[in-house]
Coordinates of C-alpha atoms and ligand atoms in Angstrom, one line a residue:
M1 CA -21.4 -10.9 11.7
T2 CA -19.1 -14.0 11.7
T3 CA -19.6 -17.2 9.2
T4 CA -18.8 -20.6 10.2
P5 CA -18.1 -23.5 7.8
T6 CA -21.5 -25.3 8.7
T7 CA -23.2 -22.1 7.9
A8 CA -21.4 -21.3 5.0
S9 CA -22.5 -24.5 3.7
R10 CA -26.4 -23.6 3.9
I11 CA -26.1 -20.4 2.1
P12 CA -27.6 -20.7 -1.8
F13 CA -24.2 -19.6 -3.4
P14 CA -25.6 -21.2 -7.1
D15 CA -28.2 -18.7 -6.8
L16 CA -25.3 -15.7 -6.6
A17 CA -23.2 -18.0 -9.0
A18 CA -26.4 -17.8 -11.6
R19 CA -26.9 -14.2 -11.4
I20 CA -23.3 -13.0 -12.0
E21 CA -21.6 -12.7 -15.4
G22 CA -18.3 -13.4 -13.4
A23 CA -17.1 -16.6 -11.4
L24 CA -17.7 -17.4 -8.1
T25 CA -15.5 -20.2 -6.5
L26 CA -16.5 -21.9 -3.4
P27 CA -14.5 -24.2 -0.7
A28 CA -15.0 -27.5 -2.8
D29 CA -13.7 -26.3 -5.9
D30 CA -10.3 -27.6 -7.2
E31 CA -9.2 -23.8 -7.8
F32 CA -10.4 -22.3 -4.4
V33 CA -7.1 -22.3 -2.5
H34 CA -5.8 -20.6 -5.3
A35 CA -8.4 -18.0 -5.7
A36 CA -8.5 -17.4 -1.9
Q37 CA -4.3 -16.6 -1.7
A38 CA -3.3 -13.2 -1.6
W39 CA -0.3 -11.8 -3.4
N40 CA 1.2 -11.7 0.3
L41 CA 2.0 -15.8 0.9
A42 CA 2.6 -15.1 4.7
V43 CA -1.3 -14.5 5.3
P44 CA -3.2 -17.3 5.6
Q45 CA -6.7 -16.9 4.2
H46 CA -9.9 -18.1 4.7
P47 CA -13.0 -16.6 2.9
C48 CA -15.9 -18.6 2.8
A49 CA -16.3 -17.7 -1.6
V50 CA -14.3 -15.6 -3.7
L51 CA -16.3 -13.5 -6.4
H52 CA -14.3 -12.6 -9.7
A53 CA -16.2 -9.7 -10.8
R54 CA -16.4 -9.0 -14.3
T55 CA -18.8 -6.0 -14.0
A56 CA -20.0 -3.5 -11.5
A57 CA -23.3 -5.4 -11.4
D58 CA -21.8 -8.5 -10.1
V59 CA -20.4 -6.4 -7.0
V60 CA -23.9 -5.0 -6.8
H61 CA -25.4 -8.5 -6.7
A62 CA -22.6 -9.9 -4.3
V63 CA -23.2 -6.9 -1.8
R64 CA -27.1 -7.5 -1.7
F65 CA -26.5 -11.7 -1.3
A66 CA -24.3 -10.9 1.4
I67 CA -26.8 -8.3 3.2
D68 CA -29.3 -11.4 2.5
H69 CA -27.3 -13.9 4.1
S70 CA -25.8 -12.0 6.8
L71 CA -22.3 -12.5 5.5
P72 CA -19.3 -10.0 5.5
V73 CA -18.5 -8.8 2.4
S74 CA -15.0 -7.7 1.4
A75 CA -12.8 -6.2 -1.4
Q76 CA -9.4 -7.5 -2.1
P77 CA -8.2 -6.8 -5.8
G78 CA -4.6 -8.5 -4.8
G79 CA -3.6 -8.7 -1.6
H80 CA -0.5 -6.8 -0.9
G81 CA -2.3 -5.6 2.1
A82 CA -4.1 -9.1 3.0
T83 CA -4.8 -9.7 6.8
T84 CA -6.8 -12.2 8.2
A85 CA -9.9 -10.0 8.7
T86 CA -11.2 -11.2 6.0
D87 CA -11.5 -14.8 7.0
G88 CA -15.3 -15.6 6.4
S89 CA -15.9 -13.3 4.3
L90 CA -17.5 -13.2 0.4
L91 CA -14.2 -11.8 -1.0
I92 CA -14.7 -9.9 -4.0
R93 CA -12.1 -9.8 -6.7
T94 CA -12.1 -6.8 -8.8
A95 CA -9.2 -7.4 -11.4
A96 CA -11.5 -7.5 -14.5
L97 CA -12.9 -3.7 -13.5
D98 CA -10.0 -2.2 -15.5
D99 CA -11.3 0.7 -17.2
I100 CA -9.2 3.5 -17.5
W101 CA -10.4 7.1 -18.7
I102 CA -8.3 10.1 -19.0
D103 CA -8.7 13.6 -19.2
A104 CA -5.7 15.5 -19.3
D105 CA -6.5 18.7 -19.6
A106 CA -8.5 18.9 -16.4
R107 CA -6.0 16.7 -14.7
V108 CA -8.0 13.6 -13.6
A109 CA -8.7 10.1 -14.5
R110 CA -10.9 7.6 -13.7
V111 CA -10.0 4.3 -13.2
G112 CA -11.8 0.8 -12.4
A113 CA -11.5 -0.9 -9.4
G114 CA -9.0 -3.7 -10.7
V115 CA -6.6 -1.0 -12.2
K116 CA -3.0 -1.3 -10.9
W117 CA -0.6 1.6 -10.7
G118 CA 1.4 0.5 -13.5
Q119 CA -1.3 0.2 -16.1
L120 CA -2.8 3.8 -15.3
Q121 CA 1.2 5.0 -15.6
S122 CA 1.4 3.5 -18.6
A123 CA -1.5 5.3 -19.9
L124 CA 0.2 8.4 -18.7
D125 CA 3.3 8.2 -21.0
G126 CA 3.6 11.3 -22.9
T127 CA 0.8 13.4 -21.2
G128 CA 3.0 15.6 -19.1
L129 CA 1.2 13.8 -16.0
T130 CA 1.4 11.5 -13.5
G131 CA -0.4 9.9 -10.7
L132 CA 0.7 10.0 -7.1
V133 CA 2.1 6.4 -7.6
G134 CA 4.3 4.7 -5.1
S135 CA 7.0 2.1 -5.4
S136 CA 5.0 -0.7 -6.9
P137 CA 3.4 -1.1 -9.7
D138 CA 1.5 -3.9 -8.8
V139 CA -1.0 -2.5 -6.2
T140 CA -4.4 -1.0 -7.6
V141 CA -5.0 2.7 -7.6
V142 CA -7.9 2.2 -5.7
G143 CA -6.4 0.1 -2.7
F144 CA -3.6 2.1 -2.4
C145 CA -5.7 5.8 -2.4
L146 CA -8.2 4.0 0.1
S147 CA -5.4 3.1 2.6
G148 CA -3.9 6.5 2.4
G149 CA -1.1 5.9 0.0
L150 CA 2.3 7.4 0.4
S151 CA 3.9 8.4 -3.0
W152 CA 6.7 9.6 -4.6
F153 CA 5.1 12.8 -5.1
G154 CA 3.6 12.9 -1.7
R155 CA 6.4 15.7 -0.3
A156 CA 5.1 17.6 -3.2
H157 CA 1.5 17.0 -3.2
G158 CA -0.2 14.9 -0.1
T159 CA -1.1 11.8 0.4
G160 CA -3.1 9.6 -2.5
A161 CA -5.8 9.2 -0.3
A162 CA -6.1 13.1 -0.7
T163 CA -6.5 12.8 -4.7
I164 CA -9.5 11.3 -4.5
R165 CA -12.3 13.5 -6.1
A166 CA -14.9 11.0 -6.4
V167 CA -16.2 7.4 -5.8
E168 CA -18.2 5.2 -7.3
L169 CA -19.4 2.1 -4.7
V170 CA -21.7 -0.3 -3.5
D171 CA -22.8 0.6 0.1
A172 CA -23.6 -1.7 3.2
T173 CA -27.3 -1.3 1.6
G174 CA -26.8 -2.5 -1.5
A175 CA -27.2 0.8 -3.9
H176 CA -24.7 1.7 -6.2
R177 CA -24.0 5.3 -6.5
W178 CA -21.2 8.2 -7.0
V179 CA -20.3 10.0 -4.1
D180 CA -18.3 13.1 -4.0
D181 CA -17.9 16.0 -1.8
S182 CA -21.0 17.9 -2.6
T183 CA -23.0 14.5 -1.9
D184 CA -21.6 12.9 1.0
A185 CA -18.6 15.0 2.7
S186 CA -18.3 12.6 5.7
L187 CA -18.1 9.5 3.6
M188 CA -15.5 10.9 0.9
W189 CA -13.1 12.0 4.5
A190 CA -13.5 8.6 5.5
L191 CA -12.6 7.0 2.4
R192 CA -10.0 9.2 1.8
G193 CA -7.6 6.8 3.8
G194 CA -9.8 5.3 5.9
G195 CA -9.7 1.8 4.4
G196 CA -12.3 -1.2 2.4
E197 CA -14.7 -0.4 5.5
F198 CA -17.0 2.1 3.7
G199 CA -18.3 0.4 0.4
I200 CA -17.3 -2.0 -1.9
V201 CA -15.6 0.4 -4.7
T202 CA -16.1 -0.4 -8.3
A203 CA -14.4 3.0 -9.8
M204 CA -12.5 6.1 -8.7
E205 CA -12.0 9.5 -9.9
I206 CA -8.4 10.6 -9.1
A207 CA -6.5 14.0 -9.6
L208 CA -3.4 13.7 -11.6
V209 CA -0.3 16.1 -11.2
P210 CA 2.0 17.9 -13.5
A211 CA 5.2 16.1 -14.7
P212 CA 6.8 17.5 -17.6
E213 CA 10.0 15.9 -16.7
L214 CA 10.6 12.9 -14.2
T215 CA 14.0 11.3 -13.5
G216 CA 15.2 8.9 -10.9
G217 CA 16.8 5.5 -10.2
R218 CA 18.6 3.1 -7.7
L219 CA 22.8 4.3 -6.6
L220 CA 23.8 0.7 -5.2
F221 CA 26.6 0.5 -2.6
P222 CA 28.7 -2.4 -0.9
V223 CA 26.6 -2.9 2.6
E224 CA 29.8 -1.6 4.6
D225 CA 29.4 2.2 3.1
A226 CA 25.9 2.1 4.5
P227 CA 26.8 4.7 7.6
R228 CA 28.2 7.2 5.3
V229 CA 26.0 6.7 2.3
W230 CA 22.8 7.0 4.8
R231 CA 24.7 10.2 6.4
A232 CA 24.8 11.6 3.3
F233 CA 21.4 10.5 2.5
A234 CA 20.0 12.2 5.7
E235 CA 21.7 15.4 5.2
V236 CA 20.7 15.8 1.7
T237 CA 17.1 15.3 3.0
T238 CA 17.2 17.9 5.7
V239 CA 17.8 20.8 2.4
A240 CA 15.5 18.7 -0.3
P241 CA 12.9 20.5 -2.5
R242 CA 9.8 19.0 -2.3
E243 CA 9.8 17.7 -5.9
L244 CA 12.7 15.3 -4.5
T245 CA 11.8 12.2 -2.7
L246 CA 14.7 9.8 -1.6
F247 CA 14.4 6.0 0.0
A248 CA 17.7 4.5 1.7
S249 CA 17.8 0.9 2.3
V250 CA 19.9 -2.0 3.4
L251 CA 19.2 -5.1 1.7
H252 CA 20.1 -8.6 2.3
F253 CA 19.6 -11.3 -0.4
P254 CA 19.0 -14.9 0.5
P255 CA 21.0 -17.3 -0.5
I256 CA 18.1 -19.2 -3.1
P257 CA 18.7 -20.2 -6.3
E258 CA 16.3 -17.8 -8.1
L259 CA 17.5 -15.2 -7.4
P260 CA 20.7 -13.9 -10.4
E261 CA 24.2 -14.7 -9.0
E262 CA 25.1 -11.0 -8.6
I263 CA 23.2 -10.2 -5.4
R264 CA 22.6 -14.3 -4.4
G265 CA 23.2 -14.4 -0.8
R266 CA 24.5 -10.6 -0.8
S267 CA 24.1 -7.4 1.0
F268 CA 23.8 -3.9 -0.5
C269 CA 23.3 -0.5 0.4
A270 CA 20.9 1.7 -1.7
V271 CA 19.4 4.9 -2.3
D272 CA 16.3 5.5 -4.8
A273 CA 15.6 8.9 -5.8
V274 CA 12.5 10.3 -7.9
L275 CA 12.6 13.9 -9.1
L276 CA 9.8 15.8 -10.6
G277 CA 12.3 17.9 -12.5
G278 CA 15.5 17.1 -14.9
A279 CA 18.7 15.1 -15.0
A280 CA 21.2 17.8 -14.3
T281 CA 18.9 19.1 -11.1
L282 CA 19.0 15.3 -9.6
A283 CA 22.8 14.7 -10.5
M284 CA 23.3 18.0 -8.4
L285 CA 21.2 17.0 -5.5
L286 CA 22.8 13.2 -5.4
R287 CA 26.4 14.4 -5.8
P288 CA 26.7 14.1 -1.8
I289 CA 25.4 10.8 -1.7
A290 CA 26.9 9.4 -4.8
G291 CA 30.4 10.3 -3.6
A292 CA 29.8 9.0 -0.3
G293 CA 30.7 5.1 -0.8
T294 CA 31.8 2.7 -3.9
L295 CA 29.2 2.9 -6.5
L296 CA 28.3 -0.4 -7.6
R297 CA 25.4 0.3 -10.0
S298 CA 23.2 3.4 -10.9
T299 CA 19.9 3.6 -12.7
I300 CA 19.4 6.8 -12.5
G301 CA 17.9 8.5 -15.8
A302 CA 15.1 10.0 -17.4
L303 CA 12.0 8.4 -16.3
Q304 CA 8.6 8.2 -18.0
P305 CA 5.3 7.4 -15.6
S306 CA 5.4 4.1 -16.5
A307 CA 8.9 3.5 -15.4
I308 CA 8.6 4.8 -11.8
G309 CA 7.3 1.5 -10.7
D310 CA 10.7 0.0 -11.4
V311 CA 12.9 2.5 -9.5
C312 CA 12.8 0.1 -6.3
E313 CA 12.9 -3.0 -8.0
E314 CA 10.6 -4.5 -5.6
P315 CA 8.6 -8.4 -6.1
V316 CA 5.8 -8.0 -8.3
D317 CA 5.2 -12.0 -8.2
P318 CA 3.4 -13.1 -4.8
T319 CA 5.4 -13.0 -2.1
P320 CA 5.4 -14.5 1.5
A321 CA 6.3 -11.0 3.3
V322 CA 6.1 -9.8 7.0
T323 CA 6.4 -5.9 7.5
G324 CA 6.3 -3.4 10.0
S325 CA 6.9 0.5 9.9
A326 CA 7.3 3.6 12.3
S327 CA 7.1 6.7 11.3
L328 CA 10.0 9.1 12.6
V329 CA 10.3 12.5 14.4
S330 CA 13.9 12.7 12.8
L331 CA 17.1 10.9 11.7
D332 CA 19.8 12.1 13.7
D333 CA 23.2 10.3 13.8
D334 CA 22.1 8.6 17.1
A335 CA 19.3 6.8 14.9
L336 CA 21.6 6.2 12.0
T337 CA 24.4 4.4 14.0
A338 CA 21.6 2.3 16.1
L339 CA 19.7 0.5 13.1
L340 CA 22.4 0.4 11.2
T341 CA 24.7 -1.3 13.9
H342 CA 21.4 -3.9 14.0
A343 CA 20.4 -4.0 10.4
S344 CA 23.4 -3.9 8.5
D345 CA 24.0 -7.7 9.8
P346 CA 22.6 -10.2 7.7
A347 CA 21.6 -12.1 10.9
C348 CA 19.3 -9.3 11.9
G349 CA 16.8 -11.5 9.9
L350 CA 15.7 -8.7 7.7
V351 CA 15.3 -8.6 4.1
Q352 CA 15.4 -4.9 3.7
A353 CA 15.4 -2.1 6.3
Q354 CA 14.5 0.7 4.5
I355 CA 13.9 4.7 5.4
R356 CA 11.5 6.9 3.2
H357 CA 11.6 10.7 3.3
L358 CA 8.4 12.0 4.2
G359 CA 7.7 16.0 5.5
G360 CA 6.7 18.8 2.8
A361 CA 3.2 18.5 1.8
F362 CA 2.6 14.9 3.8
R363 CA 3.0 17.2 6.6
D364 CA 1.1 20.3 5.9
D365 CA -0.8 20.4 2.8
P366 CA -4.0 21.5 3.4
T367 CA -6.1 20.1 0.0
L368 CA -8.9 17.9 0.7
P369 CA -10.2 16.5 4.0
A370 CA -8.9 13.0 4.3
A371 CA -8.5 10.6 7.2
S372 CA -5.4 9.5 5.9
G373 CA -4.4 13.6 7.3
P374 CA -1.2 15.2 7.5
V375 CA 1.1 12.0 7.6
A376 CA 3.2 12.5 11.1
G377 CA 7.1 12.3 10.9
E378 CA 10.0 13.6 8.9
Y379 CA 10.6 9.8 7.3
V380 CA 8.9 6.6 7.9
A381 CA 11.3 3.4 8.4
M382 CA 10.0 -0.2 7.0
M383 CA 11.3 -3.2 8.0
L384 CA 10.6 -6.6 5.7
A385 CA 11.1 -9.5 6.6
M386 CA 10.1 -13.2 4.6
A387 CA 8.2 -16.1 5.9
P388 CA 8.6 -18.8 3.2
V389 CA 6.7 -21.5 5.5
P390 CA 4.2 -20.7 8.3
E391 CA 6.8 -21.7 10.8
A392 CA 9.1 -18.7 9.8
T393 CA 6.4 -15.8 10.0
A394 CA 6.9 -15.7 14.1
P395 CA 11.0 -14.9 13.6
A396 CA 10.3 -12.8 10.8
Q397 CA 8.0 -10.4 12.7
A398 CA 10.2 -10.9 15.9
A399 CA 13.3 -9.5 13.3
I400 CA 11.0 -6.6 12.5
D401 CA 9.7 -6.2 16.0
V402 CA 13.4 -5.9 17.2
A403 CA 14.4 -3.4 14.3
L404 CA 11.4 -1.0 15.2
D405 CA 12.1 -1.2 18.9
I406 CA 15.2 0.1 18.1
L407 CA 14.1 3.1 16.7
Q408 CA 11.5 3.8 19.7
P409 CA 12.8 6.7 20.9
W410 CA 12.1 8.8 17.7
Y411 CA 8.7 7.8 17.0
A412 CA 6.4 10.6 15.5
G413 CA 2.8 8.7 15.4
P414 CA 0.5 7.2 13.2
T415 CA 1.6 6.5 9.7
T416 CA -1.1 5.1 7.4
L417 CA -3.0 2.0 6.4
S418 CA -0.8 1.2 3.5
M419 CA 2.0 1.2 5.9
L420 CA 0.9 -1.6 8.6
G421 CA 1.9 -5.1 8.8
H422 CA -0.7 -7.8 8.6
H423 CA -0.6 -8.3 12.3
D424 CA -0.9 -4.5 13.1
G425 CA -3.9 -2.9 14.8
V426 CA -5.5 0.3 13.2
D427 CA -4.7 2.0 16.1
L428 CA -1.0 2.5 14.7
A429 CA -2.4 4.2 11.4
F430 CA -4.7 6.6 12.9
A431 CA -4.8 9.3 16.1
P432 CA -7.5 8.4 18.5
D433 CA -9.8 11.2 17.4
T434 CA -9.6 10.3 13.9
L435 CA -10.5 6.3 14.4
R436 CA -13.5 7.9 16.6
R437 CA -14.1 9.6 13.9
L438 CA -13.8 6.4 11.4
R439 CA -16.3 4.8 13.9
D440 CA -18.9 7.5 13.9
V441 CA -18.8 7.0 9.9
K442 CA -18.8 3.4 9.7
E443 CA -21.8 3.2 12.2
S444 CA -24.1 5.7 10.5
T445 CA -23.3 4.2 7.0
D446 CA -22.8 0.4 8.1
P447 CA -24.2 -0.6 11.5
R448 CA -24.1 -4.5 11.0
C449 CA -20.6 -4.3 9.5
V450 CA -21.2 -5.7 6.3
V451 CA -18.4 -4.7 4.5
R452 CA -15.1 -5.5 6.2
G453 CA -11.9 -3.9 5.0
N454 CA -8.4 -5.6 6.0
F455 CA -8.1 -3.4 8.8
P456 CA -11.7 -2.7 10.4
V457 CA -12.2 -0.1 12.1
H458 CA -14.9 -1.4 14.4
G459 CA -14.3 -4.8 14.7
P460 CA -12.0 -7.8 15.4
R461 CA -8.4 -6.6 15.6
P462 CA -5.8 -9.2 13.0
T463 CA -4.1 -11.6 15.1
R464 CA -0.9 -13.0 15.3
Ligands
FAD501 C1 5.7 -4.2 -2.6 C2 4.8 -3.2 -2.5 C3 5.4 -2.0 -2.4 C4 4.6 -1.3 -1.7 N1 4.6 0.1 -1.8 C5 3.8 1.0 -1.0 C6 4.3 2.8 -1.0 O1 4.8 3.3 -2.1 N2 3.2 3.4 -0.4 C7 2.3 3.2 -0.4 O2 1.1 3.7 0.3 N3 1.7 1.7 0.0 C8 2.5 1.0 -0.4 N4 2.3 -0.8 -0.4 C9 1.0 -0.7 0.7 C10 -0.2 -1.2 -0.6 O3 -0.1 0.2 -1.0 C11 -1.4 -1.5 0.4 O4 -0.7 -2.7 1.0 C12 -2.4 -1.5 -0.5 O5 -3.5 -1.7 0.2 C13 -2.1 -2.6 -1.5 O6 -3.0 -2.6 -2.7 P1 -4.0 -3.8 -3.5 O7 -4.1 -3.4 -4.6 O8 -2.9 -4.8 -3.6 O9 -4.7 -4.1 -2.4 P2 -5.2 -5.3 -1.4 O10 -4.5 -5.6 -0.5 O11 -5.7 -6.5 -2.0 O12 -6.6 -4.4 -0.9 C14 -6.0 -3.7 0.7 C15 -7.4 -3.5 1.2 O13 -7.9 -2.4 0.6 C16 -9.4 -2.1 0.2 N5 -10.0 -2.3 -0.8 C17 -8.9 -2.7 -2.0 N6 -10.0 -2.3 -3.2 C18 -11.0 -2.3 -2.9 C19 -12.4 -2.0 -3.2 N7 -12.9 -1.9 -4.6 N8 -13.4 -1.5 -2.5 C20 -13.2 -1.3 -1.1 N9 -12.2 -1.5 -0.3 C21 -11.0 -1.9 -1.1 C22 -9.6 -3.5 1.3 O14 -10.0 -3.1 2.4 C23 -8.5 -4.2 1.2 O15 -8.3 -5.5 1.7 C24 3.3 -1.6 -0.9 C25 3.2 -2.6 -0.9 C26 3.4 -3.9 -1.2 C27 3.3 -5.3 -1.3

């Protein structure tokens, strides 16, 4: 299903605009460029129209209109995971679907499709519970969980996708329905990590986990200390309890005036930590890392659920990011030396080279059947470069490819959709059997590919 500008101009969008409570923005409108822009400014997007849904009924109207006029339809709450796969589609923004309902006794939250992790986590302050949140407070719960979702708490509880209990969606026939394992087990399996290909989600019910005490923060060192700090990180991860998750990073801040003077144009090494537990335990677990270098700054302390999104100090404003990742079987001395020799040099072109600890319940949690499945590998390497102008995209991608190539001998297999860069193909996220099964579900629920996710299981591959 494709839409060219000529066919798009013949589509009766005013009919759709008249039916919805939200707003419809078309290419001729002044605000279209802004409405079509994703959080990731490095991804040029060309939807045929952008619909800001106010209600779930707006989403029903949008999907039925798309079916009637042979348009693909996509949801994009924010666009942290934007790709060009949504080009030509009717793009639905879900920010206004922001209801949050929490049943603390049952440890369940129901969230609208526009709810960001920061909003849900703030609502959980004081409850003794947390969601399976990742490093950014700015991504939506729904986008994260549909894409797999590697959380700080995944080593103890599995992927974010596997916490999905029920989903309210508009399917590819335009029907608005709740699904759970008792009504449609194969669709639920696909929704748990298979991406945005299986209906436009209007709300989702997820499981919460106990977090009576939370501690975490960042340890910052000079980049010269990276070999000793990363080695200590690797050692601690081999004995870490599942309640502890650590990330190690090398950071190169560009010399741009927007950045504070103390970091502008400088490089550092950081270890970020979150523990489902108390300060004394975390201090004991981090001692070998804290003593491995000259500690420039520590933000380690007690955390409320709402503060977890601050640990990594990631940007929340729109950013021109080019990313890539690979899961690794181990992080031995050879892997560390090879990566750090390259990535510690600011000339490598990366802004960040990061290793996140996986394992634990990511690998062996048998809870709910999920397309995100057990996540292969003990670690995931994540590379980030910036492309503030379009000409910078190819060099940024090349810098990422070089860094990931260095780690190829340690590759463990597919990661999750949430770890893919916008140039990646869906085959990097799923084993062949899983991808086949996802395609079967797509074929049986949406044979005309009305609903299009950022990484289509059955369609055109995003292009470089
Ligand atoms: C700074 C940063 C930190 C991150 N940290 C982590 C992390 O710690 N762990 C992790 O796993 N990932 C992480 N990610 C990746 C992130 O989880 C994914 O990119 C996620 O898809 C982004 O969520 P979003 O709300 O912006 O979704 P968008 O990018 O807007 O949407 C992503 C896709 O999800 C699907 N989708 C979203 N909403 C709906 C809906 N209502 N109905 C149907 N489909 C829908 C669509 O296919 C859509 O294209 C991070 C990304 C960034 C930029």
